[in-house]
Amino acid sequence: MAEREEWGSRVGFILAAMGSAIGLGNIWRFSYMTYSNGGGAFLVPYFFALLTAGIPIMILEIGIGSMTRFSAPFALGKVAGKKAEWIGWWTAIAALILNSYYMVILSWAFLYIFKSVTLAWGKDPGAYFFGNVLGLTDGPFILGGIRLPILLSFLVIVLINWFIVSRGVKGGIERACKIFLPLMWIIVLLLVIRGITLPHGLEGINWYLKPDFSKLANHKVWLDAYGQIFFTLSLGMGTIIVYGSYLRKGADVVNNSFLISLGNCGFSFLAGFAVFGTLGYVAHVLNKPFEEVVTAGIGLAFVMYPKAISLLPAGKALIGILFFFLLTIAGLSSSISLMENTVGILMDGYKLNRMKATSIVAGVTFLIGLIYTTGGGLYWLDMVDHFISYYALALVGLLETIAVTWVFGADKFREFVNSVSEIKAGSWWTVFAKYLTIAILVILLLLDIYSLATEGYGGYPGKALGIAFGYILLGMIVAYILHSKEKLDITKEVS
Ligand code: PHE
């Protein structure tokens, strides 16, 4: 069998994994979540979730990747028996589905780099974004045709991904992340400095961090913190497992997990200063209460931020270009990891060569992403995102944690990681992974399902939600079919 590809260096691996973690989720999702969940007080459940679930599951994913040197299905199959392989195959499809809309959001960011040059959004960035750019229709069942600029931009993003991933682990992914990561930190620092030195910028920071501890009594805040930690650390998608599988034998697991997780969360925390410093300024210039200038989700990056850029005293275009360039490269280093998960699985499971596997995955991602380039695309993007980022990540996280801690054995796993790591995973790891994380993920999933059943989601018609949900189920069936045709028999494979 051909030698498994490997990272060129330890730093290369850390940068690639951090690149996967740092993405769209760190720049606008974190800021908005923090603001709406009690400001500075949100940092309490956030760091609690990081320590009790984020870092332990990071250790788990890097650990089984590097122990088995296989992508998710076969890594899980090796530790927990053939039946567990299906969980990994599901990540192959889930990562594809996630990437197909993640890259469309990236393609908006990419377009906005150019729009920043002329401040194309004019006086009403909201109407411009939803009207001129997205061509948003009145509902999910009115698609309204493909938006050509988005389509072309999406194509460029898919091709960049294809180009990087087809060049392999060391020559493609690692090399790209060695350029993207330092750039990302430099740009975010520049934006932080700009944000907090704006007049009244510090008032925005005050809003960002002013703790409202009464919010912590609400269980939803804690669930949001756990959900955000899973998403931001790229857990439950197979990506970290496949990255771990390219580590050299005997490479450190525990210390690397801490570095990657803390680096990622530090980046989010910093990005919050840039976003809220700017918001403080906007609130002041528009003379509006702070609550009115903050918008949820997508609007924060594509409506609020352009509005802020237009109001800046100087260097408008430059700040716009930097901000959207930052979103684009942060997103790219995440989307290549999502692509690599499916590519790695196809290479392991079907013995495809890298070029073929990458071309198939890029092609399919582009085709299934086309729906989001239409005028009604945002509705479908929002629904599919809800099911993927709330249910799929948590479900995979739960199942893989059960597979490793209960079926394989928490102590046996700890023995392996401790034999290679600079710092040791003590019995705290078992307490957090085997008991606490499992309990919390079960509660999280049950509450999410309960709220979906009772309240629906986002006010969408039941029929549309049903179709989006059916799409996810279909993905699970496809995963099952792929799984049943795999050519790799791990029982024969010597490790
Ligand atoms: N962590 C990425 C972000 O914050 C998203 C992601 C999730 C990437 C899962 C890979 C796997 O944007």
GROMACS .gro file of C-alpha atoms in nm, residues 242-401:
model
  160
  242VAL     CA    1  -0.842   1.326   0.902
  243TYR     CA    2  -0.590   1.600   0.984
  244GLY     CA    3  -0.474   1.393   1.283
  245SER     CA    4  -0.433   1.090   1.059
  246TYR     CA    5  -0.155   1.267   0.868
  247LEU     CA    6   0.057   1.313   1.180
  248ARG     CA    7   0.384   1.129   1.198
  249LYS     CA    8   0.385   0.827   1.426
  250GLY     CA    9   0.450   0.934   1.783
  251ALA     CA   10   0.354   1.300   1.726
  252ASP     CA   11   0.219   1.493   2.023
  253VAL     CA   12  -0.159   1.496   2.074
  254VAL     CA   13  -0.248   1.667   2.401
  255ASN     CA   14  -0.029   1.974   2.385
  256ASN     CA   15  -0.121   2.031   2.021
  257SER     CA   16  -0.490   2.009   2.111
  258PHE     CA   17  -0.450   2.281   2.372
  259LEU     CA   18  -0.257   2.505   2.134
  260ILE     CA   19  -0.506   2.469   1.852
  261SER     CA   20  -0.813   2.518   2.072
  262LEU     CA   21  -0.677   2.811   2.270
  263GLY     CA   22  -0.539   2.975   1.955
  264ASN     CA   23  -0.879   2.949   1.790
  265CYS     CA   24  -1.071   3.091   2.084
  266GLY     CA   25  -0.815   3.367   2.130
  267PHE     CA   26  -0.874   3.467   1.770
  268SER     CA   27  -1.250   3.490   1.825
  269PHE     CA   28  -1.203   3.698   2.135
  270LEU     CA   29  -0.978   3.939   1.944
  271ALA     CA   30  -1.211   3.961   1.646
  272GLY     CA   31  -1.484   4.067   1.888
  273PHE     CA   32  -1.286   4.381   1.968
  274ALA     CA   33  -1.268   4.474   1.601
  275VAL     CA   34  -1.639   4.419   1.544
  276PHE     CA   35  -1.765   4.587   1.861
  277GLY     CA   36  -1.523   4.876   1.853
  278THR     CA   37  -1.659   4.959   1.508
  279LEU     CA   38  -2.018   4.913   1.627
  280GLY     CA   39  -1.964   5.154   1.912
  281TYR     CA   40  -1.856   5.414   1.661
  282VAL     CA   41  -2.155   5.349   1.433
  283ALA     CA   42  -2.400   5.378   1.721
  284HIS     CA   43  -2.246   5.710   1.809
  285VAL     CA   44  -2.244   5.854   1.453
  286LEU     CA   45  -2.600   5.744   1.385
  287ASN     CA   46  -2.699   5.854   1.732
  288LYS     CA   47  -2.889   5.534   1.791
  289PRO     CA   48  -2.899   5.301   2.089
  290PHE     CA   49  -2.643   5.025   2.062
  291GLU     CA   50  -2.907   4.749   2.043
  292GLU     CA   51  -3.035   4.892   1.717
  293VAL     CA   52  -2.708   4.876   1.529
  294VAL     CA   53  -2.637   4.512   1.609
  295THR     CA   54  -2.787   4.265   1.367
  296ALA     CA   55  -2.798   3.891   1.385
  297GLY     CA   56  -2.607   3.643   1.173
  298ILE     CA   57  -2.526   3.718   0.812
  299GLY     CA   58  -2.640   4.080   0.846
  300LEU     CA   59  -2.357   4.156   1.084
  301ALA     CA   60  -2.088   4.103   0.822
  302PHE     CA   61  -2.266   4.202   0.503
  303VAL     CA   62  -2.493   4.484   0.618
  304MET     CA   63  -2.372   4.630   0.943
  305TYR     CA   64  -2.003   4.623   0.860
  306PRO     CA   65  -2.041   4.788   0.517
  307LYS     CA   66  -2.255   5.052   0.685
  308ALA     CA   67  -1.975   5.111   0.935
  309ILE     CA   68  -1.716   5.128   0.657
  310SER     CA   69  -1.908   5.403   0.480
  311LEU     CA   70  -1.914   5.605   0.800
  312LEU     CA   71  -1.542   5.579   0.871
  313PRO     CA   72  -1.351   5.905   0.887
  314ALA     CA   73  -1.073   5.778   0.656
  315GLY     CA   74  -0.941   5.472   0.473
  316LYS     CA   75  -1.288   5.337   0.401
  317ALA     CA   76  -1.199   5.120   0.102
  318LEU     CA   77  -0.887   4.986   0.268
  319ILE     CA   78  -1.068   4.871   0.583
  320GLY     CA   79  -1.340   4.712   0.368
  321ILE     CA   80  -1.089   4.526   0.156
  322LEU     CA   81  -0.902   4.405   0.465
  323PHE     CA   82  -1.216   4.290   0.641
  324PHE     CA   83  -1.356   4.092   0.347
  325PHE     CA   84  -1.016   3.957   0.256
  326LEU     CA   85  -0.986   3.834   0.614
  327LEU     CA   86  -1.327   3.663   0.592
  328THR     CA   87  -1.225   3.504   0.261
  329ILE     CA   88  -0.893   3.356   0.374
  330ALA     CA   89  -1.026   3.251   0.715
  331GLY     CA   90  -1.311   3.076   0.536
  332LEU     CA   91  -1.085   2.919   0.275
  333SER     CA   92  -0.860   2.756   0.532
  334SER     CA   93  -1.176   2.603   0.684
  335SER     CA   94  -1.339   2.495   0.359
  336ILE     CA   95  -1.027   2.309   0.246
  337SER     CA   96  -1.047   2.104   0.566
  338LEU     CA   97  -1.409   2.017   0.496
  339MET     CA   98  -1.313   1.915   0.145
  340GLU     CA   99  -1.016   1.714   0.270
  341ASN     CA  100  -1.244   1.512   0.499
  342THR     CA  101  -1.449   1.377   0.210
  343VAL     CA  102  -1.143   1.347  -0.015
  344GLY     CA  103  -0.948   1.155   0.250
  345ILE     CA  104  -1.243   0.920   0.307
  346LEU     CA  105  -1.281   0.848  -0.065
  347MET     CA  106  -0.907   0.787  -0.094
  348ASP     CA  107  -0.905   0.549   0.203
  349GLY     CA  108  -1.236   0.379   0.132
  350TYR     CA  109  -1.231   0.347  -0.246
  351LYS     CA  110  -0.860   0.363  -0.312
  352LEU     CA  111  -0.910   0.662  -0.542
  353ASN     CA  112  -0.611   0.878  -0.621
  354ARG     CA  113  -0.607   1.232  -0.480
  355MET     CA  114  -0.669   1.411  -0.808
  356LYS     CA  115  -0.973   1.201  -0.888
  357ALA     CA  116  -1.116   1.221  -0.537
  358THR     CA  117  -1.069   1.600  -0.522
  359SER     CA  118  -1.226   1.652  -0.862
  360ILE     CA  119  -1.532   1.447  -0.770
  361VAL     CA  120  -1.577   1.627  -0.438
  362ALA     CA  121  -1.527   1.973  -0.591
  363GLY     CA  122  -1.771   1.893  -0.871
  364VAL     CA  123  -2.041   1.761  -0.641
  365THR     CA  124  -1.997   2.050  -0.397
  366PHE     CA  125  -2.044   2.296  -0.681
  367LEU     CA  126  -2.355   2.122  -0.812
  368ILE     CA  127  -2.532   2.089  -0.478
  369GLY     CA  128  -2.431   2.444  -0.390
  370LEU     CA  129  -2.604   2.591  -0.696
  371ILE     CA  130  -2.935   2.619  -0.512
  372TYR     CA  131  -2.781   2.876  -0.275
  373THR     CA  132  -2.681   3.099  -0.564
  374THR     CA  133  -3.047   3.157  -0.651
  375GLY     CA  134  -3.269   3.437  -0.525
  376GLY     CA  135  -3.440   3.202  -0.279
  377GLY     CA  136  -3.109   3.043  -0.182
  378LEU     CA  137  -3.068   3.224   0.148
  379TYR     CA  138  -3.378   3.056   0.289
  380TRP     CA  139  -3.248   2.711   0.208
  381LEU     CA  140  -2.903   2.800   0.329
  382ASP     CA  141  -3.045   2.908   0.662
  383MET     CA  142  -3.256   2.594   0.709
  384VAL     CA  143  -2.987   2.348   0.602
  385ASP     CA  144  -2.733   2.531   0.819
  386HIS     CA  145  -2.963   2.497   1.117
  387PHE     CA  146  -2.989   2.120   1.077
  388ILE     CA  147  -2.621   2.069   1.003
  389SER     CA  148  -2.465   2.299   1.258
  390TYR     CA  149  -2.705   2.223   1.541
  391TYR     CA  150  -2.785   1.855   1.492
  392ALA     CA  151  -2.519   1.692   1.278
  393LEU     CA  152  -2.213   1.817   1.468
  394ALA     CA  153  -2.362   1.729   1.805
  395LEU     CA  154  -2.483   1.388   1.688
  396VAL     CA  155  -2.147   1.288   1.542
  397GLY     CA  156  -1.971   1.430   1.850
  398LEU     CA  157  -2.195   1.221   2.074
  399LEU     CA  158  -2.156   0.898   1.877
  400GLU     CA  159  -1.780   0.923   1.837
  401THR     CA  160  -1.737   1.001   2.205
   0.00000   0.00000   0.00000
